[in-house]
């Protein structure tokens, strides 16, 4: 979910939540399964076109430098080169986020971070393109740089861009502080005075990368008339269409974008990086151009998440009652505004019903790549700081970590730390399930530690458009606009089949291109099963109304005298008439001469995305000789509202936990004193491998979301909110020393152990 | 630069190609032979998405020059199924939802098929260490391990 898109999610359809199902809640094979186990599925880099060129991007080796001149003449004369572009080949005059995207996609006057694009070229082969790229001569005037969030806020720190701050920022702040957030209620000082114990602590997290295995890739074809086709791996092709049109300077409808299969995104593929460059090269060469990032480019020049510096203070009575909480969250989001500090602030204390609470956030610019969303952007860091302090309070007061959380838990009717009053939520249910889970009461091995944490994410609805077209044999073709990033075709087919009363296999789900369906927001905010699911159900109900109307016409009775049961139109009662059930295939077979094609559709911006909470339990062992941590047992308990395809819901829980383990223990962007990224590869930026992890146990809690016809809540993001804290608590309890900085790499744990001795 | 002529076998079919001396086996499989099942996730041998077998040995095809394939037998994900019949590993990966995005799946299938040919009855730990060179960012590996163990049991006739 982009930062400007959060709206309070309230209300929902008036309909009752359905609870009886024949297909929803089962876990059939996914429709695209065979494609994906045979190598047939076509991802971003798997497209080819006749006459296709290969594009390569030239990037700044400096953290901050004025571009004095770019000489492309030698490159233009090199063998095979057909086009060279710089910023002058793009449109100008953008504003707001369009401007920031343009500036990030291709630098203007100044390179703002190591890896910032400054020029690009296309040649007949990739080898020729790479050779020629070395011939582009860029003269730089090196400027002072800053990459650390706390350093960037200090007096005298290099200014990334004067005038970047909006009017939320209090007077007197450094120009690198570009946005400010403050929320809460009550009187925290009074609350702290009522406490028996107050703990205040400082926490730091490193920037991490989403780490999708598929690098950004696209194939662009653009003619001199501005008409263009783009194939790319993206979480949202309408957003790609919008941003590309703004940066290359064409009307949106001239560009048709097709989403390829997507090899992971986790928020990182919600914007554009290489797509406008491929289009500009294609326009200039008048040939198709393919651009694929290298892994090093992905690390240096796509959108990692924010790093943070945080202060959290919580007061507690001896009986475990939390009396007040205050948090200050400084988020570094690279060389442009947008670090998710308001989400960090708003999520921080969301699990707790607090009389006195205050949270402040700072969005800080540095000479790093422009951050992008990463799974529940901002929330995991906040949970790390807050849940670490809660754990320390429990330890010091000798209280049970789950009982304390239950005592203070947000529940229906309590006021959220960021304002609204909670509707039906499932935090208490996840805590009760965690308490009852054998993991929580299992004895710990000597030297091991156990950690508990809660986590919260808003979830999101967003603009959604779905069309369902019936075939003459009674099977259905469903067009959705949200790329299938983790099995969502299966969920959509289940919901469609449930409503129509036809077999799951008789629904074909297609991710439609931008020319074939109404606008769809990006697959983000855990919105796909909620919003595209809701739209699928409503499109199917629209289809059913039309099917019933055909039966009514055939029988010569009123349309409202016909209902739909198990794939057949039936008279709604004895008074409606005595007719045999009319099956869907018999209605569809004659649709051409009973009124024409039968197509249902639904377009809306649903706003009833139910929030979601989780509780995680982690056991970890710390090797006191090496400082290495091993996660030995992991249990995820999360509220899914209603699990449409339970096996893929479990998969989301496990995937979030695994990414959290990497964030907690290994992963970090390492910048040298020269401001260059030092670990731009999977060898040095080490994500968890199979031998690092245990099995990850899951418990699906189902507290229905009042805003969805089946009660669905998004599940994709909440699973990454508790792990940083849960693992930090486990490690701290195992080591006997509080870990306040991520990642908890062996050297850092050793230092902490040595300080303790 | 003149191209090199290479004669090889890919998934049992005699195959010839011309390649630049600098092209990797992965480049040729994808760009010249239209076998795009193997993916380039890193180009440095760290992610395993480009895993193939060469004379029965599991390798990262991004680290082998295409010219080195002369006279070798190459096996890719496209050769795992027999006609329309999926290999038990492929079937079990779908059944267990052992893939989310699916981009690492071809490399992982090639790798674990190679493991089961060497050891039909591996422990969970052996599977985890064998797969330590194949990165998956979506699943946390849990369902992948379950699918491999289940397929191995079925192939041994134990399921």
Short mmCIF file of N, CA and C in Angstrom, two decimals, chain A residues 29-30 33-34 36-39 41 43 45-46 48 127 131 134 209-215 262-264 266 295 374 485-487 647-648 650-652 654-655 658-659 667 682-683 685 687-691 693-696, chain B residues 20 22-23 30-31 36-42 44 46-47 49 77-78 81 86 90 93-106 109 124 127-129 131-132 134-143 145-146:
data_model
loop_
_atom_site.label_atom_id
_atom_site.label_comp_id
_atom_site.label_asym_id
_atom_site.label_seq_id
_atom_site.Cartn_x
_atom_site.Cartn_y
_atom_site.Cartn_z
N UNK A 29 -5.46 -28.15 -6.13
CA UNK A 29 -4.26 -27.77 -6.88
C UNK A 29 -4.48 -26.42 -7.57
N UNK A 30 -3.43 -25.60 -7.61
CA UNK A 30 -3.60 -24.28 -8.23
C UNK A 30 -3.72 -24.42 -9.75
N UNK A 33 -0.49 -24.54 -11.70
CA UNK A 33 0.51 -25.43 -11.11
C UNK A 33 1.40 -26.09 -12.14
N UNK A 34 0.78 -26.70 -13.16
CA UNK A 34 1.59 -27.43 -14.15
C UNK A 34 2.55 -26.49 -14.87
N UNK A 36 3.99 -24.03 -13.72
CA UNK A 36 5.09 -23.59 -12.85
C UNK A 36 6.01 -24.72 -12.41
N UNK A 37 5.61 -25.97 -12.60
CA UNK A 37 6.56 -27.06 -12.29
C UNK A 37 7.21 -27.64 -13.54
N UNK A 38 6.80 -27.17 -14.71
CA UNK A 38 7.39 -27.70 -15.94
C UNK A 38 8.29 -26.69 -16.65
N UNK A 39 8.38 -25.47 -16.12
CA UNK A 39 9.19 -24.45 -16.77
C UNK A 39 8.46 -23.67 -17.85
N UNK A 41 5.76 -21.63 -17.43
CA UNK A 41 5.26 -20.31 -17.02
C UNK A 41 6.23 -19.23 -17.51
N UNK A 43 7.82 -15.71 -17.10
CA UNK A 43 8.09 -14.62 -16.17
C UNK A 43 8.62 -13.41 -16.95
N UNK A 45 11.51 -12.05 -17.66
CA UNK A 45 12.64 -12.15 -18.60
C UNK A 45 12.40 -13.21 -19.68
N UNK A 46 11.23 -13.85 -19.65
CA UNK A 46 10.99 -14.97 -20.57
C UNK A 46 10.30 -14.56 -21.86
N UNK A 48 10.35 -12.69 -25.63
CA UNK A 48 11.25 -12.36 -26.74
C UNK A 48 10.40 -11.80 -27.87
N UNK A 127 25.82 -8.79 -24.93
CA UNK A 127 27.27 -8.62 -24.79
C UNK A 127 27.71 -7.30 -25.43
N UNK A 131 29.38 -4.10 -23.46
CA UNK A 131 30.66 -3.54 -23.90
C UNK A 131 30.52 -2.04 -24.17
N UNK A 134 30.31 0.64 -21.30
CA UNK A 134 31.57 1.07 -20.69
C UNK A 134 32.17 2.27 -21.43
N UNK A 209 16.21 -5.82 2.00
CA UNK A 209 15.60 -5.88 0.67
C UNK A 209 14.56 -7.00 0.63
N UNK A 210 13.53 -6.79 -0.19
CA UNK A 210 12.48 -7.80 -0.33
C UNK A 210 13.08 -9.14 -0.77
N UNK A 211 14.11 -9.08 -1.59
CA UNK A 211 14.84 -10.29 -1.96
C UNK A 211 14.10 -11.25 -2.87
N UNK A 212 13.14 -10.73 -3.65
CA UNK A 212 12.49 -11.59 -4.65
C UNK A 212 13.57 -12.19 -5.55
N UNK A 213 13.35 -13.45 -5.96
CA UNK A 213 14.39 -14.16 -6.71
C UNK A 213 14.43 -13.68 -8.17
N UNK A 214 13.32 -13.18 -8.67
CA UNK A 214 13.29 -12.71 -10.06
C UNK A 214 13.65 -11.22 -10.14
N UNK A 215 14.76 -10.88 -10.80
CA UNK A 215 15.09 -9.46 -10.99
C UNK A 215 14.03 -8.76 -11.85
N UNK A 262 4.95 -13.38 -12.04
CA UNK A 262 5.85 -12.56 -11.24
C UNK A 262 6.60 -13.42 -10.23
N UNK A 263 7.92 -13.31 -10.27
CA UNK A 263 8.78 -14.13 -9.42
C UNK A 263 9.06 -13.46 -8.09
N UNK A 264 8.01 -13.16 -7.35
CA UNK A 264 8.13 -12.51 -6.05
C UNK A 264 8.14 -11.00 -6.18
N UNK A 266 6.71 -8.76 -2.91
CA UNK A 266 6.71 -8.37 -1.49
C UNK A 266 6.66 -6.85 -1.32
N UNK A 295 21.43 -8.90 -10.54
CA UNK A 295 21.15 -8.94 -9.10
C UNK A 295 21.78 -7.75 -8.40
N UNK A 374 7.79 -2.84 1.51
CA UNK A 374 8.22 -4.21 1.82
C UNK A 374 7.24 -4.76 2.84
N UNK A 485 0.51 -13.46 -7.25
CA UNK A 485 1.86 -13.46 -6.71
C UNK A 485 2.10 -14.62 -5.77
N UNK A 486 1.02 -15.34 -5.40
CA UNK A 486 1.25 -16.46 -4.47
C UNK A 486 0.12 -17.46 -4.47
N UNK A 487 -0.56 -17.61 -5.61
CA UNK A 487 -1.62 -18.62 -5.70
C UNK A 487 -3.02 -18.03 -5.71
N UNK A 647 -4.15 -23.97 2.52
CA UNK A 647 -2.73 -24.30 2.35
C UNK A 647 -1.93 -23.08 1.90
N UNK A 648 -2.50 -22.26 1.03
CA UNK A 648 -1.78 -21.05 0.63
C UNK A 648 -1.79 -19.98 1.72
N UNK A 650 -1.46 -20.81 4.91
CA UNK A 650 -0.31 -21.28 5.70
C UNK A 650 0.99 -20.83 5.05
N UNK A 651 1.04 -20.93 3.72
CA UNK A 651 2.25 -20.52 2.99
C UNK A 651 2.59 -19.05 3.23
N UNK A 652 1.56 -18.19 3.26
CA UNK A 652 1.80 -16.78 3.55
C UNK A 652 2.34 -16.60 4.96
N UNK A 654 4.06 -18.77 6.72
CA UNK A 654 5.42 -19.30 6.80
C UNK A 654 6.41 -18.38 6.08
N UNK A 655 5.99 -17.85 4.94
CA UNK A 655 6.88 -16.99 4.17
C UNK A 655 7.22 -15.71 4.91
N UNK A 658 9.69 -16.52 7.64
CA UNK A 658 11.04 -16.77 7.14
C UNK A 658 11.74 -15.47 6.76
N UNK A 659 11.00 -14.55 6.12
CA UNK A 659 11.62 -13.26 5.79
C UNK A 659 11.98 -12.51 7.08
N UNK A 667 20.17 -10.13 7.53
CA UNK A 667 20.11 -9.25 6.36
C UNK A 667 20.35 -7.79 6.74
N UNK A 682 23.71 -11.95 -3.47
CA UNK A 682 23.15 -12.92 -2.53
C UNK A 682 24.21 -13.65 -1.70
N UNK A 683 25.49 -13.55 -2.08
CA UNK A 683 26.53 -14.18 -1.26
C UNK A 683 26.75 -13.36 0.01
N UNK A 685 24.71 -10.53 0.91
CA UNK A 685 23.42 -10.20 1.50
C UNK A 685 22.70 -11.53 1.60
N UNK A 687 20.14 -14.19 2.50
CA UNK A 687 18.77 -14.47 2.92
C UNK A 687 18.72 -15.91 3.43
N UNK A 688 17.74 -16.26 4.25
CA UNK A 688 17.72 -17.61 4.83
C UNK A 688 17.70 -18.70 3.75
N UNK A 689 18.51 -19.73 3.95
CA UNK A 689 18.51 -20.90 3.07
C UNK A 689 17.86 -22.05 3.83
N UNK A 690 17.58 -23.15 3.10
CA UNK A 690 16.78 -24.23 3.68
C UNK A 690 17.39 -24.77 4.96
N UNK A 691 18.73 -24.82 5.02
CA UNK A 691 19.37 -25.42 6.20
C UNK A 691 19.41 -24.47 7.40
N UNK A 693 16.62 -22.99 8.56
CA UNK A 693 15.28 -22.85 9.14
C UNK A 693 14.73 -24.16 9.67
N UNK A 694 13.85 -24.05 10.67
CA UNK A 694 13.08 -25.23 11.09
C UNK A 694 11.77 -25.28 10.29
N UNK A 695 10.99 -26.35 10.49
CA UNK A 695 9.61 -26.32 10.01
C UNK A 695 8.91 -25.15 10.71
N UNK A 696 7.94 -24.56 10.05
CA UNK A 696 7.24 -23.41 10.64
C UNK A 696 5.78 -23.79 10.84
N UNK B 20 28.74 -17.30 -28.60
CA UNK B 20 29.88 -16.43 -28.33
C UNK B 20 30.71 -17.09 -27.22
N UNK B 22 31.90 -15.91 -24.72
CA UNK B 22 31.58 -15.37 -23.40
C UNK B 22 30.21 -15.78 -22.89
N UNK B 23 29.39 -16.39 -23.72
CA UNK B 23 28.04 -16.75 -23.29
C UNK B 23 28.06 -17.92 -22.32
N UNK B 30 18.46 -20.35 -22.62
CA UNK B 30 17.32 -19.43 -22.65
C UNK B 30 17.20 -18.71 -23.99
N UNK B 31 18.30 -18.10 -24.44
CA UNK B 31 18.22 -17.17 -25.58
C UNK B 31 18.37 -17.86 -26.93
N UNK B 36 13.41 -21.64 -21.45
CA UNK B 36 13.42 -20.56 -20.47
C UNK B 36 13.02 -21.03 -19.07
N UNK B 37 12.92 -22.35 -18.89
CA UNK B 37 12.60 -22.85 -17.55
C UNK B 37 13.66 -22.48 -16.53
N UNK B 38 14.94 -22.61 -16.89
CA UNK B 38 16.02 -22.19 -16.01
C UNK B 38 16.02 -20.66 -15.94
N UNK B 39 16.12 -20.12 -14.72
CA UNK B 39 16.02 -18.66 -14.54
C UNK B 39 17.35 -18.09 -14.08
N UNK B 40 17.58 -16.81 -14.43
CA UNK B 40 18.75 -16.12 -13.88
C UNK B 40 18.30 -15.25 -12.71
N UNK B 41 18.61 -15.71 -11.50
CA UNK B 41 18.24 -14.94 -10.32
C UNK B 41 19.38 -14.07 -9.82
N UNK B 42 20.63 -14.48 -10.16
CA UNK B 42 21.77 -13.71 -9.64
C UNK B 42 22.94 -13.64 -10.63
N UNK B 44 25.60 -15.24 -10.38
CA UNK B 44 26.85 -15.45 -9.66
C UNK B 44 26.89 -16.77 -8.91
N UNK B 46 24.75 -17.99 -6.73
CA UNK B 46 24.32 -17.93 -5.33
C UNK B 46 22.87 -18.35 -5.09
N UNK B 47 22.04 -18.38 -6.16
CA UNK B 47 20.60 -18.57 -5.90
C UNK B 47 20.05 -19.89 -6.40
N UNK B 49 18.57 -20.74 -9.11
CA UNK B 49 17.40 -20.72 -10.00
C UNK B 49 17.74 -21.25 -11.40
N UNK B 77 14.68 -28.47 -16.42
CA UNK B 77 13.34 -28.71 -15.88
C UNK B 77 12.37 -29.18 -16.96
N UNK B 78 12.61 -28.74 -18.20
CA UNK B 78 11.70 -29.12 -19.29
C UNK B 78 11.76 -30.62 -19.57
N UNK B 81 9.28 -34.06 -16.74
CA UNK B 81 8.03 -34.80 -16.97
C UNK B 81 8.21 -35.74 -18.15
N UNK B 86 3.41 -36.01 -15.17
CA UNK B 86 4.35 -35.29 -14.32
C UNK B 86 5.19 -36.26 -13.52
N UNK B 90 7.09 -33.19 -9.23
CA UNK B 90 6.27 -32.10 -9.77
C UNK B 90 4.85 -32.16 -9.21
N UNK B 93 4.87 -31.17 -5.52
CA UNK B 93 5.04 -29.73 -5.33
C UNK B 93 3.71 -28.99 -5.50
N UNK B 94 2.91 -29.42 -6.48
CA UNK B 94 1.61 -28.76 -6.66
C UNK B 94 0.69 -29.11 -5.49
N UNK B 95 0.64 -30.41 -5.14
CA UNK B 95 -0.26 -30.86 -4.07
C UNK B 95 0.01 -30.16 -2.74
N UNK B 96 1.30 -30.03 -2.40
CA UNK B 96 1.67 -29.45 -1.10
C UNK B 96 1.76 -27.92 -1.13
N UNK B 97 1.44 -27.31 -2.26
CA UNK B 97 1.60 -25.85 -2.40
C UNK B 97 3.04 -25.45 -2.08
N UNK B 98 3.99 -26.22 -2.61
CA UNK B 98 5.40 -25.98 -2.33
C UNK B 98 5.98 -24.88 -3.21
N UNK B 99 5.11 -24.11 -3.84
CA UNK B 99 5.55 -22.95 -4.60
C UNK B 99 4.53 -21.84 -4.41
N UNK B 100 5.01 -20.61 -4.34
CA UNK B 100 4.09 -19.48 -4.34
C UNK B 100 4.25 -18.71 -5.65
N UNK B 101 5.37 -18.00 -5.80
CA UNK B 101 5.56 -17.31 -7.09
C UNK B 101 6.02 -18.29 -8.16
N UNK B 102 6.80 -19.29 -7.78
CA UNK B 102 7.19 -20.34 -8.73
C UNK B 102 8.47 -20.08 -9.50
N UNK B 103 9.18 -18.98 -9.25
CA UNK B 103 10.35 -18.69 -10.08
C UNK B 103 11.56 -19.53 -9.65
N UNK B 104 11.62 -19.93 -8.40
CA UNK B 104 12.73 -20.79 -7.96
C UNK B 104 12.43 -22.25 -8.22
N UNK B 105 11.15 -22.57 -8.51
CA UNK B 105 10.70 -23.95 -8.58
C UNK B 105 11.46 -24.80 -9.61
N UNK B 106 11.70 -24.31 -10.84
CA UNK B 106 12.44 -25.16 -11.80
C UNK B 106 13.81 -25.59 -11.26
N UNK B 109 13.38 -28.15 -8.42
CA UNK B 109 12.99 -29.48 -8.91
C UNK B 109 14.18 -30.21 -9.52
N UNK B 124 15.33 -35.30 6.49
CA UNK B 124 14.95 -33.89 6.31
C UNK B 124 16.20 -33.02 6.28
N UNK B 127 17.98 -33.16 2.97
CA UNK B 127 17.28 -32.38 1.94
C UNK B 127 17.56 -30.90 2.14
N UNK B 128 17.51 -30.44 3.39
CA UNK B 128 17.74 -29.02 3.67
C UNK B 128 19.16 -28.59 3.25
N UNK B 129 20.14 -29.42 3.55
CA UNK B 129 21.51 -29.05 3.17
C UNK B 129 21.71 -29.15 1.66
N UNK B 131 19.53 -28.52 -0.54
CA UNK B 131 18.85 -27.37 -1.14
C UNK B 131 19.40 -26.03 -0.66
N UNK B 132 20.47 -26.05 0.14
CA UNK B 132 20.98 -24.79 0.70
C UNK B 132 21.48 -23.84 -0.40
N UNK B 134 19.76 -23.37 -3.19
CA UNK B 134 18.59 -22.95 -3.97
C UNK B 134 17.74 -22.02 -3.11
N UNK B 135 17.77 -20.73 -3.41
CA UNK B 135 17.03 -19.77 -2.60
C UNK B 135 15.55 -19.77 -2.99
N UNK B 136 14.69 -19.78 -1.96
CA UNK B 136 13.27 -19.53 -2.14
C UNK B 136 12.92 -18.42 -1.17
N UNK B 137 12.27 -17.36 -1.64
CA UNK B 137 11.96 -16.24 -0.76
C UNK B 137 10.50 -16.28 -0.31
N UNK B 138 9.67 -17.12 -0.94
CA UNK B 138 8.24 -17.08 -0.64
C UNK B 138 7.81 -18.03 0.46
N UNK B 139 8.33 -19.25 0.47
CA UNK B 139 7.67 -20.32 1.23
C UNK B 139 8.23 -20.57 2.61
N UNK B 140 9.46 -20.12 2.89
CA UNK B 140 10.10 -20.53 4.14
C UNK B 140 10.54 -21.99 4.11
N UNK B 141 10.47 -22.61 2.94
CA UNK B 141 10.95 -23.97 2.65
C UNK B 141 10.10 -25.09 3.25
N UNK B 142 9.25 -24.79 4.23
CA UNK B 142 8.50 -25.84 4.94
C UNK B 142 7.79 -26.78 3.97
N UNK B 143 6.97 -26.21 3.08
CA UNK B 143 6.17 -27.06 2.19
C UNK B 143 7.03 -27.70 1.10
N UNK B 145 10.09 -28.90 1.68
CA UNK B 145 10.65 -30.08 2.35
C UNK B 145 9.60 -31.18 2.43
N UNK B 146 8.36 -30.80 2.81
CA UNK B 146 7.30 -31.81 2.91
C UNK B 146 7.04 -32.46 1.55
#
